[in-house]
Amino acid sequence: MPVTRLLYPLYQLGNPQLRIFRPSWFLTLVRPGKEQPPDTVQFRIPMEMTKCDVKNYLENIYNVPVGAVRTRIQFGSNKKRNHLNQKVKQPDYKVAYVQLAQEQTFTFPDIFPEKERAASEGSMEEMQEKFMENEKQRQKLDPRRGGVTEWFGL
Amino acid sequence: MLWETNGSYVNGRTSSKSSHTRNMAARTRLPLLFPKKLPPLRNRRLAHTEAALKEPAYPPIVPSLTAKSKCARVRQVEDQVKKICDSPVEEKLSLITRIQRKKFVVYPQTFARNADRWYQHFTKTAYIPGLPEKFTLGPERKTQAEEEEESSPPAAAHTTLPGVDSDAFADIRSLVTRVILQEHWHMKKRTPFLYREQEQMVGPFLRNLVTGLTHSLATYNPLLRLSSLDIAPQVNFYWRRGQRIIPKGHRRGRQEPTRFQIDDQPHCQIRITQQLQQFTPLEASYAADVPEVTFAPDLLPLFRRQYDNNIFTGAKLPDPACYGHTQFHLVPDRYHRDRMARQQQSDQVEVFLRANGLASLFAWTGAQAMYQGFWNHEDVTRPFASQAVITDGQFFSFFCYQLNTVALSVETDANNPRKNLLWGTESLRLYEGVQDGAVVGLNDGVVKLLVQFLMNQP
């Protein structure tokens, strides 16, 4: 059977919604550069979105109670030059500061926590680390001298 | 000393003698007759005298005034402070508000979320829910007041007020119903334009209410007879609080005080000639707690501008009615509770009212204190008290403010335990509605509070 296009019935107000349209806009949650109050969340949004769009997006798709939205456009610098001395433009982007309603708070999580990297037993890394530690220990002076140098000694 | 001449005919000496020996001889020659009265000894160096009795008076050792050093700057600031302290009030105000710099403009009626916490931090105010004791009347307190006053005959339970008997209260009730009906029933008003509803419907109602109440209560409150009622006055206040490090520019890295300015226009206000009594003693404010906000005011959002620094109570300095009594504010359409409900921000309604009461009353009491000569480095000696009523036509909120300190900048606030206090109520409904030429559900409690507010006297 040849491929035919699926035809949906014409939509009039009150009909059941058979098609769902998802927006082609995507929000990016970012860590704020400057310290923000606990109820404020910072997003990078597409240039075409407005404050009302952001509010509806978050409330309908993610069920986030939104109090107020403020937006600004960040200019991407056009100062850098490449090896051909041509100006290289960093893209502009829009930033939205969303204040949450119902006294909710949000803190940006720590995505790259510091890990205690202990090398596994018997491996090359562990032997190298031990060797480096020993070298450093040899460079240090005798602790019984209390920081005095060995220049004027026996 | 003998008169020496070269001529030989004076003394008979010949000029053959060398002049050197003659001069020598002249110098060593003493007068032949020793005078009886010696000339006074002008040179007392050789005479034995005791040490000088006076200590040598050196000028005080102070840091330079014009050097490019920190102590010179400190001395300049101290001199400026002393100059301001020593000058009369008009000069004080003009010296304090002379230099224009970028400052945060604080709007009492603001869309910002949780603005009341931020405003409390800016003005060092603690919020106390409910009203001070003199306005909350329980049954026992009322009978006591009646016994003390003896002016009002004991009458039916909850409609009695100290100083106002039940007939007068009934008159006031009828006045209120008349005013409501006049604006909402009898007057034929065309449908208001967009966002003009409050101004058209509720503005005249509030004005008539205030004028009517002040007139009828002037018989009971002698202060109101000498008071001044302003319609839409300007109230401005300028202060400094906190500091920040300048991030960029030729002054980068240095500390800069954050400056604030309030420009407010209440719907109407009553100014009186005597000051209202304090609601609580100064020391009671030491225990109150003020919310601390560590973020910069920009994040509220609050914006900076540079223009004239004004400090104004509603009347100029020589006006005798320089103390404040009550302010009446109107909630504009933009912040009406119906609109907030449509935007699912009903919780912000109370926040807005509190922020409005706080900022307006702080500006008014601060300006009153400045008019009396108190400023940043000369803190108030007595607390300044004022009241405000904020309404949107149906709902009334009552606020009382006591200004205990005006020293809010960094240097003066370091060891200042005083805090300002704001008492406030939730919004109370005055009437349910208007039907068939009658007001339905008039709340006597709200009318009582209104009367008590206007009857407040020192």
Coordinates of C-alpha atoms in Angstrom, one line a residue:
Chain A
M1 CA 0.0 0.0 0.0
P2 CA 1.5 3.4 -0.9
V3 CA 2.4 5.7 2.0
T4 CA -0.4 8.2 2.5
R5 CA -0.5 11.1 4.8
L6 CA -2.4 10.7 8.0
L7 CA -5.4 13.1 7.9
Y8 CA -6.7 14.3 11.2
P9 CA -10.3 15.7 11.4
L10 CA -10.6 19.5 11.4
Y11 CA -10.4 20.9 14.9
Q12 CA -13.1 23.2 16.2
L13 CA -13.4 24.5 19.7
G14 CA -14.7 21.8 22.0
N15 CA -13.4 18.8 19.9
P16 CA -11.1 16.3 21.6
Q17 CA -7.5 17.2 21.1
L18 CA -6.1 14.4 18.9
R19 CA -2.8 16.0 18.1
I20 CA -0.2 17.3 20.7
F21 CA 2.2 20.0 19.6
R22 CA 5.4 20.2 21.5
P23 CA 7.4 23.4 21.2
S24 CA 10.7 23.3 19.5
W25 CA 12.2 25.5 22.2
F26 CA 14.5 24.1 24.8
L27 CA 15.5 25.8 28.1
T28 CA 18.9 25.4 29.7
L29 CA 19.2 25.6 33.5
V30 CA 22.5 27.3 34.3
R31 CA 24.4 28.1 37.5
P32 CA 24.1 31.8 38.2
G33 CA 27.4 33.8 37.7
K34 CA 26.4 36.2 40.6
E35 CA 24.8 35.0 43.8
Q36 CA 21.0 34.9 43.4
P37 CA 18.3 34.8 46.1
P38 CA 17.2 31.2 46.9
D39 CA 13.8 31.5 45.0
T40 CA 15.4 32.6 41.7
V41 CA 16.4 30.1 39.0
Q42 CA 18.5 31.1 36.0
F43 CA 17.8 29.8 32.5
R44 CA 19.2 30.3 29.0
I45 CA 16.3 30.5 26.6
P46 CA 15.9 30.9 22.8
M47 CA 15.8 34.4 21.6
E48 CA 12.3 34.1 20.3
M49 CA 10.8 33.3 23.7
T50 CA 9.1 35.9 25.9
K51 CA 8.4 36.1 29.6
C52 CA 4.9 34.8 29.1
D53 CA 6.2 31.9 27.0
V54 CA 8.7 30.9 29.7
K55 CA 6.0 31.0 32.4
N56 CA 3.6 28.9 30.3
Y57 CA 6.3 26.5 29.3
L58 CA 7.4 25.8 32.9
E59 CA 3.9 25.6 34.3
N60 CA 2.4 23.3 31.7
I61 CA 5.3 21.0 30.8
Y62 CA 7.1 20.8 34.1
N63 CA 4.4 21.8 36.6
V64 CA 6.7 24.4 38.2
P65 CA 4.8 27.2 40.0
V66 CA 6.2 30.4 38.5
G67 CA 5.9 33.7 40.3
A68 CA 7.7 36.2 38.1
V69 CA 10.0 36.1 35.1
R70 CA 12.5 38.7 34.0
T71 CA 14.6 38.4 30.8
R72 CA 17.6 40.1 29.3
I73 CA 19.6 39.6 26.2
Q74 CA 23.4 38.9 26.7
F75 CA 25.5 40.3 23.9
G76 CA 28.1 37.8 22.7
S77 CA 31.5 39.4 22.1
N78 CA 32.7 40.3 18.7
K79 CA 36.1 41.4 19.8
K80 CA 38.2 38.2 19.4
R81 CA 40.0 37.7 16.1
N82 CA 41.1 34.4 14.5
H83 CA 44.4 33.6 12.8
L84 CA 43.2 35.5 9.7
N85 CA 42.5 38.6 11.7
Q86 CA 38.8 38.3 11.1
K87 CA 36.4 39.1 13.9
V88 CA 34.8 36.0 15.5
K89 CA 31.4 36.5 17.0
Q90 CA 30.3 34.6 20.1
P91 CA 26.5 34.0 19.7
D92 CA 24.0 36.2 21.6
Y93 CA 21.7 34.5 24.1
K94 CA 18.7 35.4 26.2
V95 CA 18.8 34.8 30.0
A96 CA 15.6 34.4 32.1
Y97 CA 15.5 34.8 35.9
V98 CA 12.5 32.9 37.1
Q99 CA 11.2 33.6 40.7
L100 CA 9.3 30.6 42.0
A101 CA 5.9 30.9 43.7
Q102 CA 4.6 29.2 46.8
E103 CA 7.8 30.0 48.7
Q104 CA 9.8 27.3 46.9
T105 CA 13.5 27.5 46.7
F106 CA 16.1 26.0 44.4
T107 CA 19.9 25.7 44.7
F108 CA 22.0 24.7 41.7
P109 CA 23.5 21.3 42.5
D110 CA 27.2 20.6 42.5
I111 CA 27.7 18.7 39.3
F112 CA 31.4 18.1 39.6
P113 CA 32.2 17.2 43.2
E114 CA 35.8 16.8 44.3
K115 CA 36.6 13.1 44.5
E116 CA 39.2 11.5 46.7
R117 CA 41.1 9.7 44.0
A118 CA 42.9 6.8 45.6
A119 CA 44.8 4.7 43.0
S120 CA 44.1 1.0 43.0
E121 CA 46.6 -1.4 44.6
G122 CA 49.5 -2.7 42.6
S123 CA 48.9 -0.4 39.6
M124 CA 51.3 1.9 37.8
E125 CA 49.6 5.1 39.2
E126 CA 50.0 4.0 42.7
M127 CA 53.7 3.2 42.3
Q128 CA 54.3 6.6 40.6
E129 CA 52.4 8.4 43.4
K130 CA 54.5 6.6 46.0
F131 CA 57.7 7.5 44.2
M132 CA 56.7 11.2 43.9
E133 CA 55.8 11.3 47.6
N134 CA 59.2 9.8 48.5
E135 CA 61.0 12.3 46.4
K136 CA 59.1 15.2 48.1
Q137 CA 59.9 13.8 51.5
R138 CA 63.6 13.7 50.6
Q139 CA 63.6 17.3 49.6
K140 CA 62.2 18.4 53.0
L141 CA 64.6 19.3 55.8
D142 CA 65.0 17.4 59.0
P143 CA 61.9 18.4 61.1
R144 CA 64.0 18.3 64.2
R145 CA 65.9 21.4 63.0
G146 CA 62.7 23.5 63.2
G147 CA 62.9 25.2 59.8
V148 CA 66.6 26.3 60.2
T149 CA 68.6 25.8 56.9
E150 CA 71.5 23.5 56.5
W151 CA 73.8 26.1 55.0
F152 CA 75.8 26.8 58.2
G153 CA 76.2 23.3 59.7
L154 CA 78.6 20.5 59.8
Chain B
M1 CA 76.6 109.1 75.7
L2 CA 78.5 112.2 74.7
W3 CA 77.8 113.9 71.4
E4 CA 80.8 113.3 69.3
T5 CA 81.8 115.8 66.6
N6 CA 84.9 116.0 64.4
G7 CA 85.3 119.7 64.9
S8 CA 88.1 120.6 67.3
Y9 CA 86.3 123.7 68.5
V10 CA 83.8 121.6 70.6
N11 CA 86.0 119.8 73.0
G12 CA 89.4 121.3 72.4
R13 CA 90.9 118.0 71.2
T14 CA 93.2 118.2 68.2
S15 CA 92.4 116.2 65.1
S16 CA 95.9 114.8 65.0
K17 CA 94.8 111.9 67.2
S18 CA 93.9 108.9 65.2
S19 CA 90.1 108.3 65.0
H20 CA 90.5 104.8 66.2
T21 CA 91.9 105.7 69.6
R22 CA 89.4 108.6 69.8
N23 CA 86.5 106.3 69.1
M24 CA 87.9 103.7 71.5
A25 CA 88.2 106.3 74.1
A26 CA 84.7 107.6 73.3
R27 CA 83.2 104.1 73.8
T28 CA 84.8 103.4 77.1
R29 CA 84.1 106.9 78.5
L30 CA 81.4 106.9 81.1
P31 CA 79.3 109.9 82.0
L32 CA 81.0 112.1 84.6
L33 CA 78.0 112.5 86.7
F34 CA 76.4 109.1 87.7
P35 CA 72.7 109.8 87.3
K36 CA 70.6 109.1 90.3
K37 CA 67.9 107.4 88.4
L38 CA 69.2 104.6 86.2
P39 CA 67.4 103.8 83.1
P40 CA 65.3 100.7 83.4
L41 CA 67.2 97.4 82.7
R42 CA 65.9 96.5 79.3
N43 CA 68.1 93.5 79.0
R44 CA 67.2 91.1 81.8
R45 CA 69.1 88.2 80.4
L46 CA 71.8 88.4 82.9
A47 CA 69.4 88.9 85.8
H48 CA 68.4 85.7 87.7
T49 CA 64.8 84.9 87.0
E50 CA 62.8 81.8 87.7
A51 CA 61.5 79.6 84.9
A52 CA 58.5 80.8 82.9
L53 CA 55.2 80.2 84.7
K54 CA 53.1 79.5 81.6
E55 CA 53.3 76.3 79.6
P56 CA 54.2 76.9 75.9
A57 CA 50.9 76.9 74.0
Y58 CA 51.3 74.7 70.9
P59 CA 48.5 74.2 68.4
P60 CA 46.7 70.8 68.6
I61 CA 48.4 68.0 66.6
V62 CA 45.7 66.9 64.1
P63 CA 46.1 65.2 60.8
S64 CA 46.3 67.4 57.7
L65 CA 43.2 68.6 56.0
T66 CA 44.3 68.5 52.4
A67 CA 46.9 65.7 52.2
K68 CA 46.2 62.6 50.1
S69 CA 45.9 60.3 53.0
K70 CA 43.3 58.3 54.9
C71 CA 43.6 60.3 58.1
A72 CA 43.1 63.5 56.1
R73 CA 39.9 62.0 54.6
V74 CA 38.7 61.0 58.0
R75 CA 39.3 64.5 59.3
Q76 CA 37.5 66.0 56.3
V77 CA 34.5 63.8 57.0
E78 CA 34.5 64.7 60.7
D79 CA 34.7 68.4 59.9
Q80 CA 31.7 68.0 57.5
V81 CA 29.7 66.1 60.2
K82 CA 30.5 68.9 62.7
K83 CA 29.6 71.5 60.2
I84 CA 26.2 69.9 59.6
C85 CA 25.6 69.4 63.4
D86 CA 26.2 73.1 64.0
S87 CA 24.0 74.5 61.3
P88 CA 20.3 75.3 61.5
V89 CA 17.7 72.9 60.2
E90 CA 17.3 74.3 56.6
E91 CA 21.0 74.3 56.1
K92 CA 21.3 70.8 57.6
L93 CA 18.8 69.5 55.1
S94 CA 20.5 71.2 52.2
L95 CA 24.0 70.0 53.2
I96 CA 22.8 66.4 53.6
T97 CA 21.0 66.4 50.2
R98 CA 23.5 68.5 48.3
I99 CA 25.5 66.0 46.4
Q100 CA 23.7 63.9 43.8
R101 CA 24.8 60.3 43.2
K102 CA 23.3 57.2 41.8
K103 CA 20.7 55.9 44.3
F104 CA 18.2 53.1 44.5
V105 CA 14.6 54.4 44.0
V106 CA 12.3 52.5 46.4
Y107 CA 8.7 52.5 45.3
P108 CA 6.2 51.9 48.1
Q109 CA 3.7 50.2 45.7
T110 CA 5.9 47.6 44.0
F111 CA 5.4 44.5 41.9
A112 CA 8.5 42.9 43.3
R113 CA 7.9 39.5 45.1
N114 CA 8.6 39.4 48.8
A115 CA 9.3 43.1 48.8
D116 CA 8.4 43.5 52.5
R117 CA 11.4 41.5 53.7
W118 CA 13.7 43.5 51.6
Y119 CA 12.2 46.8 52.6
Q120 CA 12.4 45.8 56.3
H121 CA 16.1 45.2 55.8
F122 CA 16.6 48.6 54.0
T123 CA 14.8 50.5 56.7
K124 CA 15.8 48.4 59.8
T125 CA 12.2 47.7 60.7
A126 CA 10.7 44.8 62.6
Y127 CA 7.2 43.7 61.7
I128 CA 4.8 42.9 64.5
P129 CA 1.5 41.4 63.3
G130 CA -1.6 43.0 65.0
L131 CA -1.9 46.5 66.4
P132 CA -0.4 48.1 69.5
E133 CA -2.4 47.7 72.8
K134 CA -4.1 51.0 72.6
F135 CA -6.1 49.9 69.5
T136 CA -7.0 46.4 70.5
L137 CA -10.0 46.8 72.9
G138 CA -11.2 43.7 74.7
P139 CA -14.3 43.8 77.0
E140 CA -12.4 44.2 80.3
R141 CA -10.2 47.0 78.9
K142 CA -13.2 48.8 77.6
T143 CA -15.0 48.9 81.0
Q144 CA -11.7 50.2 82.5
A145 CA -11.5 52.9 79.9
E146 CA -15.1 53.9 80.6
E147 CA -14.4 54.2 84.3
E148 CA -11.4 56.3 83.7
E149 CA -13.0 58.5 81.1
E150 CA -16.4 58.9 82.7
S151 CA -17.3 60.9 79.7
S152 CA -19.1 58.2 77.9
P153 CA -22.1 56.7 79.6
P154 CA -21.9 52.9 79.8
A155 CA -23.8 51.7 76.8
A156 CA -24.2 48.6 74.7
A157 CA -21.3 46.3 74.5
H158 CA -19.1 46.5 71.4
T159 CA -20.0 49.9 69.9
T160 CA -18.5 52.0 72.8
L161 CA -15.3 53.8 72.5
P162 CA -13.4 55.9 75.0
G163 CA -14.3 59.5 74.3
V164 CA -17.0 58.7 71.8
D165 CA -20.5 57.8 73.0
S166 CA -22.9 55.4 71.1
D167 CA -24.9 58.2 69.5
A168 CA -21.9 59.7 68.0
F169 CA -20.8 56.2 66.8
A170 CA -24.2 55.7 65.2
D171 CA -23.8 59.0 63.5
I172 CA -20.4 57.9 62.2
R173 CA -21.9 54.6 60.9
S174 CA -24.6 56.5 59.1
L175 CA -21.9 58.8 57.6
V176 CA -20.0 55.9 56.3
T177 CA -23.1 54.3 54.8
R178 CA -24.0 57.6 53.2
V179 CA -20.5 58.0 51.7
I180 CA -20.6 54.4 50.3
L181 CA -24.0 54.8 48.8
Q182 CA -23.2 58.2 47.3
E183 CA -20.3 56.8 45.3
H184 CA -21.5 53.3 44.5
W185 CA -25.3 53.8 44.2
H186 CA -26.5 57.3 43.7
M187 CA -23.7 58.6 41.4
K188 CA -24.1 57.5 37.9
K189 CA -20.6 56.8 36.6
R190 CA -19.7 55.7 33.2
T191 CA -17.7 52.5 32.7
P192 CA -14.1 53.3 33.6
F193 CA -11.3 53.3 31.1
L194 CA -8.6 50.6 31.4
Y195 CA -6.8 50.8 34.8
R196 CA -8.8 53.9 35.8
E197 CA -11.4 52.1 37.9
Q198 CA -9.9 52.7 41.4
E199 CA -9.2 56.3 40.6
Q200 CA -12.7 56.9 39.4
M201 CA -14.7 54.7 41.8
V202 CA -12.8 54.5 45.0
G203 CA -10.7 57.7 45.0
P204 CA -13.7 60.1 45.6
F205 CA -15.2 57.6 48.2
L206 CA -12.0 57.6 50.2
R207 CA -11.7 61.4 50.0
N208 CA -15.2 62.0 51.2
L209 CA -14.8 59.4 53.9
V210 CA -11.7 61.0 55.3
T211 CA -13.1 64.5 55.1
G212 CA -16.4 63.5 56.7
L213 CA -14.7 61.5 59.5
T214 CA -12.2 64.3 60.4
H215 CA -15.1 66.8 60.5
S216 CA -17.3 64.7 62.7
L217 CA -14.5 63.7 65.0
A218 CA -13.1 67.2 65.4
T219 CA -15.5 67.8 68.2
Y220 CA -14.0 64.9 70.2
N221 CA -10.4 65.3 69.2
P222 CA -9.1 68.8 69.6
L223 CA -6.0 68.0 67.6
L224 CA -8.0 67.6 64.4
R225 CA -9.3 71.1 64.7
L226 CA -5.8 72.5 64.2
S227 CA -4.7 69.8 61.7
S228 CA -4.0 70.0 58.1
L229 CA -5.5 67.6 55.6
D230 CA -3.5 67.2 52.4
I231 CA -4.9 65.7 49.2
A232 CA -2.3 63.8 47.1
P233 CA 0.8 65.3 48.8
Q234 CA 4.3 64.5 47.9
V235 CA 6.3 62.7 50.6
N236 CA 10.0 62.2 49.9
F237 CA 12.9 60.7 52.0
Y238 CA 16.6 60.1 51.3
W239 CA 18.8 57.9 53.4
R240 CA 22.0 55.7 53.2
R241 CA 22.2 52.2 54.5
G242 CA 24.9 49.6 54.0
Q243 CA 27.8 49.7 51.6
R244 CA 29.3 47.8 48.6
I245 CA 32.6 47.6 46.9
I246 CA 32.6 49.4 43.5
P247 CA 33.3 46.7 41.0
K248 CA 34.5 48.7 38.0
G249 CA 35.6 52.2 37.2
H250 CA 38.3 54.6 38.4
R251 CA 37.0 54.1 42.0
R252 CA 37.2 50.3 41.8
G253 CA 37.8 48.4 45.0
R254 CA 36.7 51.3 47.3
Q255 CA 33.7 51.2 49.6
E256 CA 30.6 53.1 48.5
P257 CA 27.5 53.6 50.7
T258 CA 24.2 52.5 49.1
R259 CA 21.7 55.4 48.9
F260 CA 18.0 55.1 48.7
Q261 CA 15.2 57.5 47.9
I262 CA 11.4 57.1 48.4
D263 CA 9.1 59.4 46.4
D264 CA 5.6 58.6 47.6
Q265 CA 2.2 60.2 46.9
P266 CA -0.4 59.0 49.4
H267 CA -4.1 59.6 48.6
C268 CA -4.5 62.0 51.5
Q269 CA -2.8 62.6 54.9
I270 CA -3.5 64.4 58.1
R271 CA -0.7 66.5 59.7
I272 CA -0.9 67.8 63.2
T273 CA 0.8 70.4 65.4
Q274 CA 1.7 68.1 68.3
Q275 CA 3.6 64.8 68.1
L276 CA 1.7 61.5 68.7
Q277 CA 2.6 59.5 71.7
Q278 CA 5.0 56.6 71.3
F279 CA 3.4 53.1 71.0
T280 CA 6.1 51.4 73.0
P281 CA 9.2 52.7 74.8
L282 CA 12.5 52.9 72.8
E283 CA 14.1 50.1 74.8
A284 CA 11.4 47.6 73.8
S285 CA 12.6 47.7 70.2
Y286 CA 16.1 46.3 71.1
A287 CA 14.7 42.8 71.2
A288 CA 12.9 42.9 67.9
D289 CA 14.4 41.1 65.0
V290 CA 14.9 42.5 61.5
P291 CA 15.4 40.1 58.6
E292 CA 18.9 40.3 57.1
V293 CA 19.2 40.2 53.3
T294 CA 22.8 39.6 52.2
F295 CA 22.1 40.1 48.5
A296 CA 22.5 43.4 46.7
P297 CA 19.3 45.5 46.2
D298 CA 19.6 45.0 42.4
L299 CA 18.3 41.5 42.8
L300 CA 14.9 42.6 44.3
P301 CA 14.7 44.1 41.4
L302 CA 15.5 47.7 42.4
F303 CA 16.9 50.2 40.0
R304 CA 19.3 53.2 40.4
R305 CA 18.9 56.7 39.1
Q306 CA 20.5 60.0 39.9
Y307 CA 18.3 63.1 40.5
D308 CA 17.5 65.5 43.3
N309 CA 17.7 64.2 46.8
N310 CA 14.4 65.3 48.4
I311 CA 13.3 65.2 52.0
F312 CA 9.7 66.4 52.3
T313 CA 6.8 65.6 54.7
G314 CA 4.0 67.1 52.6
A315 CA 4.6 70.7 53.8
K316 CA 7.6 73.0 53.8
L317 CA 9.8 73.5 56.9
P318 CA 8.1 76.6 58.6
D319 CA 4.7 74.9 58.6
P320 CA 3.4 74.5 62.2
A321 CA 1.7 71.2 61.5
C322 CA 5.0 69.4 61.1
Y323 CA 4.1 66.1 62.8
G324 CA 2.2 63.3 61.1
H325 CA -1.0 61.7 62.2
T326 CA -2.5 59.4 59.6
Q327 CA -2.0 58.6 55.9
F328 CA -4.5 57.1 53.6
H329 CA -3.4 55.1 50.6
L330 CA -5.3 53.7 47.7
V331 CA -4.4 50.4 46.1
P332 CA -4.1 50.9 42.3
D333 CA -5.8 48.7 39.7
R334 CA -2.5 47.0 38.9
Y335 CA -2.3 45.5 42.4
H336 CA -6.0 44.9 43.0
R337 CA -6.6 41.6 44.6
D338 CA -8.9 40.4 41.7
R339 CA -6.1 40.9 39.2
M340 CA -3.6 39.2 41.5
A341 CA -6.0 36.3 41.9
R342 CA -6.2 36.0 38.1
Q343 CA -2.4 35.8 38.0
Q344 CA -2.4 33.2 40.8
Q345 CA -0.5 35.6 43.1
S346 CA -3.0 36.0 45.9
D347 CA -0.3 35.5 48.5
Q348 CA 1.5 38.6 47.3
V349 CA -1.5 40.9 48.1
E350 CA -0.7 41.0 51.8
V351 CA 3.0 41.4 51.0
F352 CA 2.2 44.4 48.8
L353 CA 0.2 46.0 51.5
R354 CA 2.9 45.5 54.1
A355 CA 5.6 46.9 51.8
N356 CA 3.4 49.9 51.0
G357 CA 2.7 50.7 54.6
L358 CA 6.3 50.2 55.6
A359 CA 7.9 52.3 52.9
S360 CA 5.4 55.1 53.1
L361 CA 5.4 55.4 56.8
F362 CA 9.2 55.2 57.1
A363 CA 9.5 58.0 54.6
W364 CA 7.0 60.1 56.4
T365 CA 8.3 59.6 59.9
G366 CA 11.9 60.0 58.7
A367 CA 11.1 63.3 57.0
Q368 CA 9.4 64.5 60.2
A369 CA 12.5 63.6 62.2
M370 CA 14.7 65.4 59.7
Y371 CA 12.5 68.5 60.0
Q372 CA 13.2 68.5 63.7
G373 CA 17.0 68.4 63.1
F374 CA 17.7 64.7 63.7
W375 CA 19.8 63.0 61.1
N376 CA 22.2 60.2 60.6
H377 CA 24.8 61.3 63.1
E378 CA 22.3 62.9 65.5
D379 CA 19.8 60.1 66.3
V380 CA 16.3 60.8 67.4
T381 CA 15.8 61.5 71.2
R382 CA 12.1 60.6 71.2
P383 CA 10.3 58.1 68.9
F384 CA 8.2 59.5 66.1
A385 CA 4.9 57.7 65.6
S386 CA 2.5 57.7 62.6
Q387 CA -0.4 55.7 61.3
A388 CA -1.6 54.6 57.9
V389 CA -4.7 53.0 56.4
I390 CA -4.4 51.3 53.0
T391 CA -7.6 50.4 51.2
D392 CA -8.8 49.3 47.8
G393 CA -12.4 50.3 48.5
Q394 CA -13.7 47.2 50.2
F395 CA -10.7 45.9 52.2
F396 CA -9.0 48.1 54.8
S397 CA -5.5 47.4 56.4
F398 CA -4.3 49.4 59.3
F399 CA -0.6 50.1 60.0
C400 CA 1.2 51.9 62.9
Y401 CA 4.8 52.8 62.6
Q402 CA 7.3 53.9 65.3
L403 CA 10.6 55.5 64.1
N404 CA 13.2 54.8 66.8
T405 CA 16.3 55.4 64.9
V406 CA 17.3 57.3 61.8
A407 CA 21.0 56.4 62.0
L408 CA 21.1 53.7 59.4
S409 CA 24.4 54.2 57.6
V410 CA 27.4 51.9 58.2
E411 CA 29.4 54.1 60.6
T412 CA 26.4 54.9 62.9
D413 CA 24.7 51.5 62.7
A414 CA 27.6 49.5 64.0
N415 CA 26.6 49.8 67.7
N416 CA 23.0 50.9 67.3
P417 CA 20.6 48.4 69.1
R418 CA 17.5 50.4 68.2
K419 CA 15.1 49.2 65.5
N420 CA 12.1 50.7 63.9
L421 CA 8.7 49.0 64.5
L422 CA 5.8 48.4 62.2
W423 CA 2.5 47.0 63.4
G424 CA 0.0 45.9 60.8
T425 CA -3.3 44.1 60.4
E426 CA -4.5 41.7 57.7
S427 CA -7.0 43.3 55.3
L428 CA -10.5 43.5 56.8
R429 CA -13.6 43.9 54.7
L430 CA -15.6 47.1 55.4
Y431 CA -18.8 46.0 53.7
E432 CA -20.1 43.1 51.8
G433 CA -21.8 45.0 49.0
V434 CA -24.4 47.5 48.0
Q435 CA -27.8 46.3 47.1
D436 CA -31.0 48.2 46.4
G437 CA -29.8 51.4 47.9
A438 CA -28.5 49.8 51.1
V439 CA -25.1 48.7 52.3
V440 CA -25.0 45.0 53.1
G441 CA -22.8 43.7 55.9
L442 CA -21.1 46.9 57.3
N443 CA -18.3 45.7 59.6
D444 CA -18.5 47.7 62.8
G445 CA -15.0 46.6 63.8
V446 CA -13.4 48.3 60.9
V447 CA -15.4 51.5 61.5
K448 CA -14.3 51.3 65.1
L449 CA -10.7 51.0 64.2
L450 CA -11.0 53.9 61.8
V451 CA -12.5 56.1 64.5
Q452 CA -9.8 55.0 67.0
F453 CA -7.1 55.8 64.5
L454 CA -8.4 59.3 64.0
M455 CA -9.1 59.8 67.7
N456 CA -5.5 59.0 68.6
Q457 CA -4.0 62.0 70.4
P458 CA -1.0 62.5 72.7

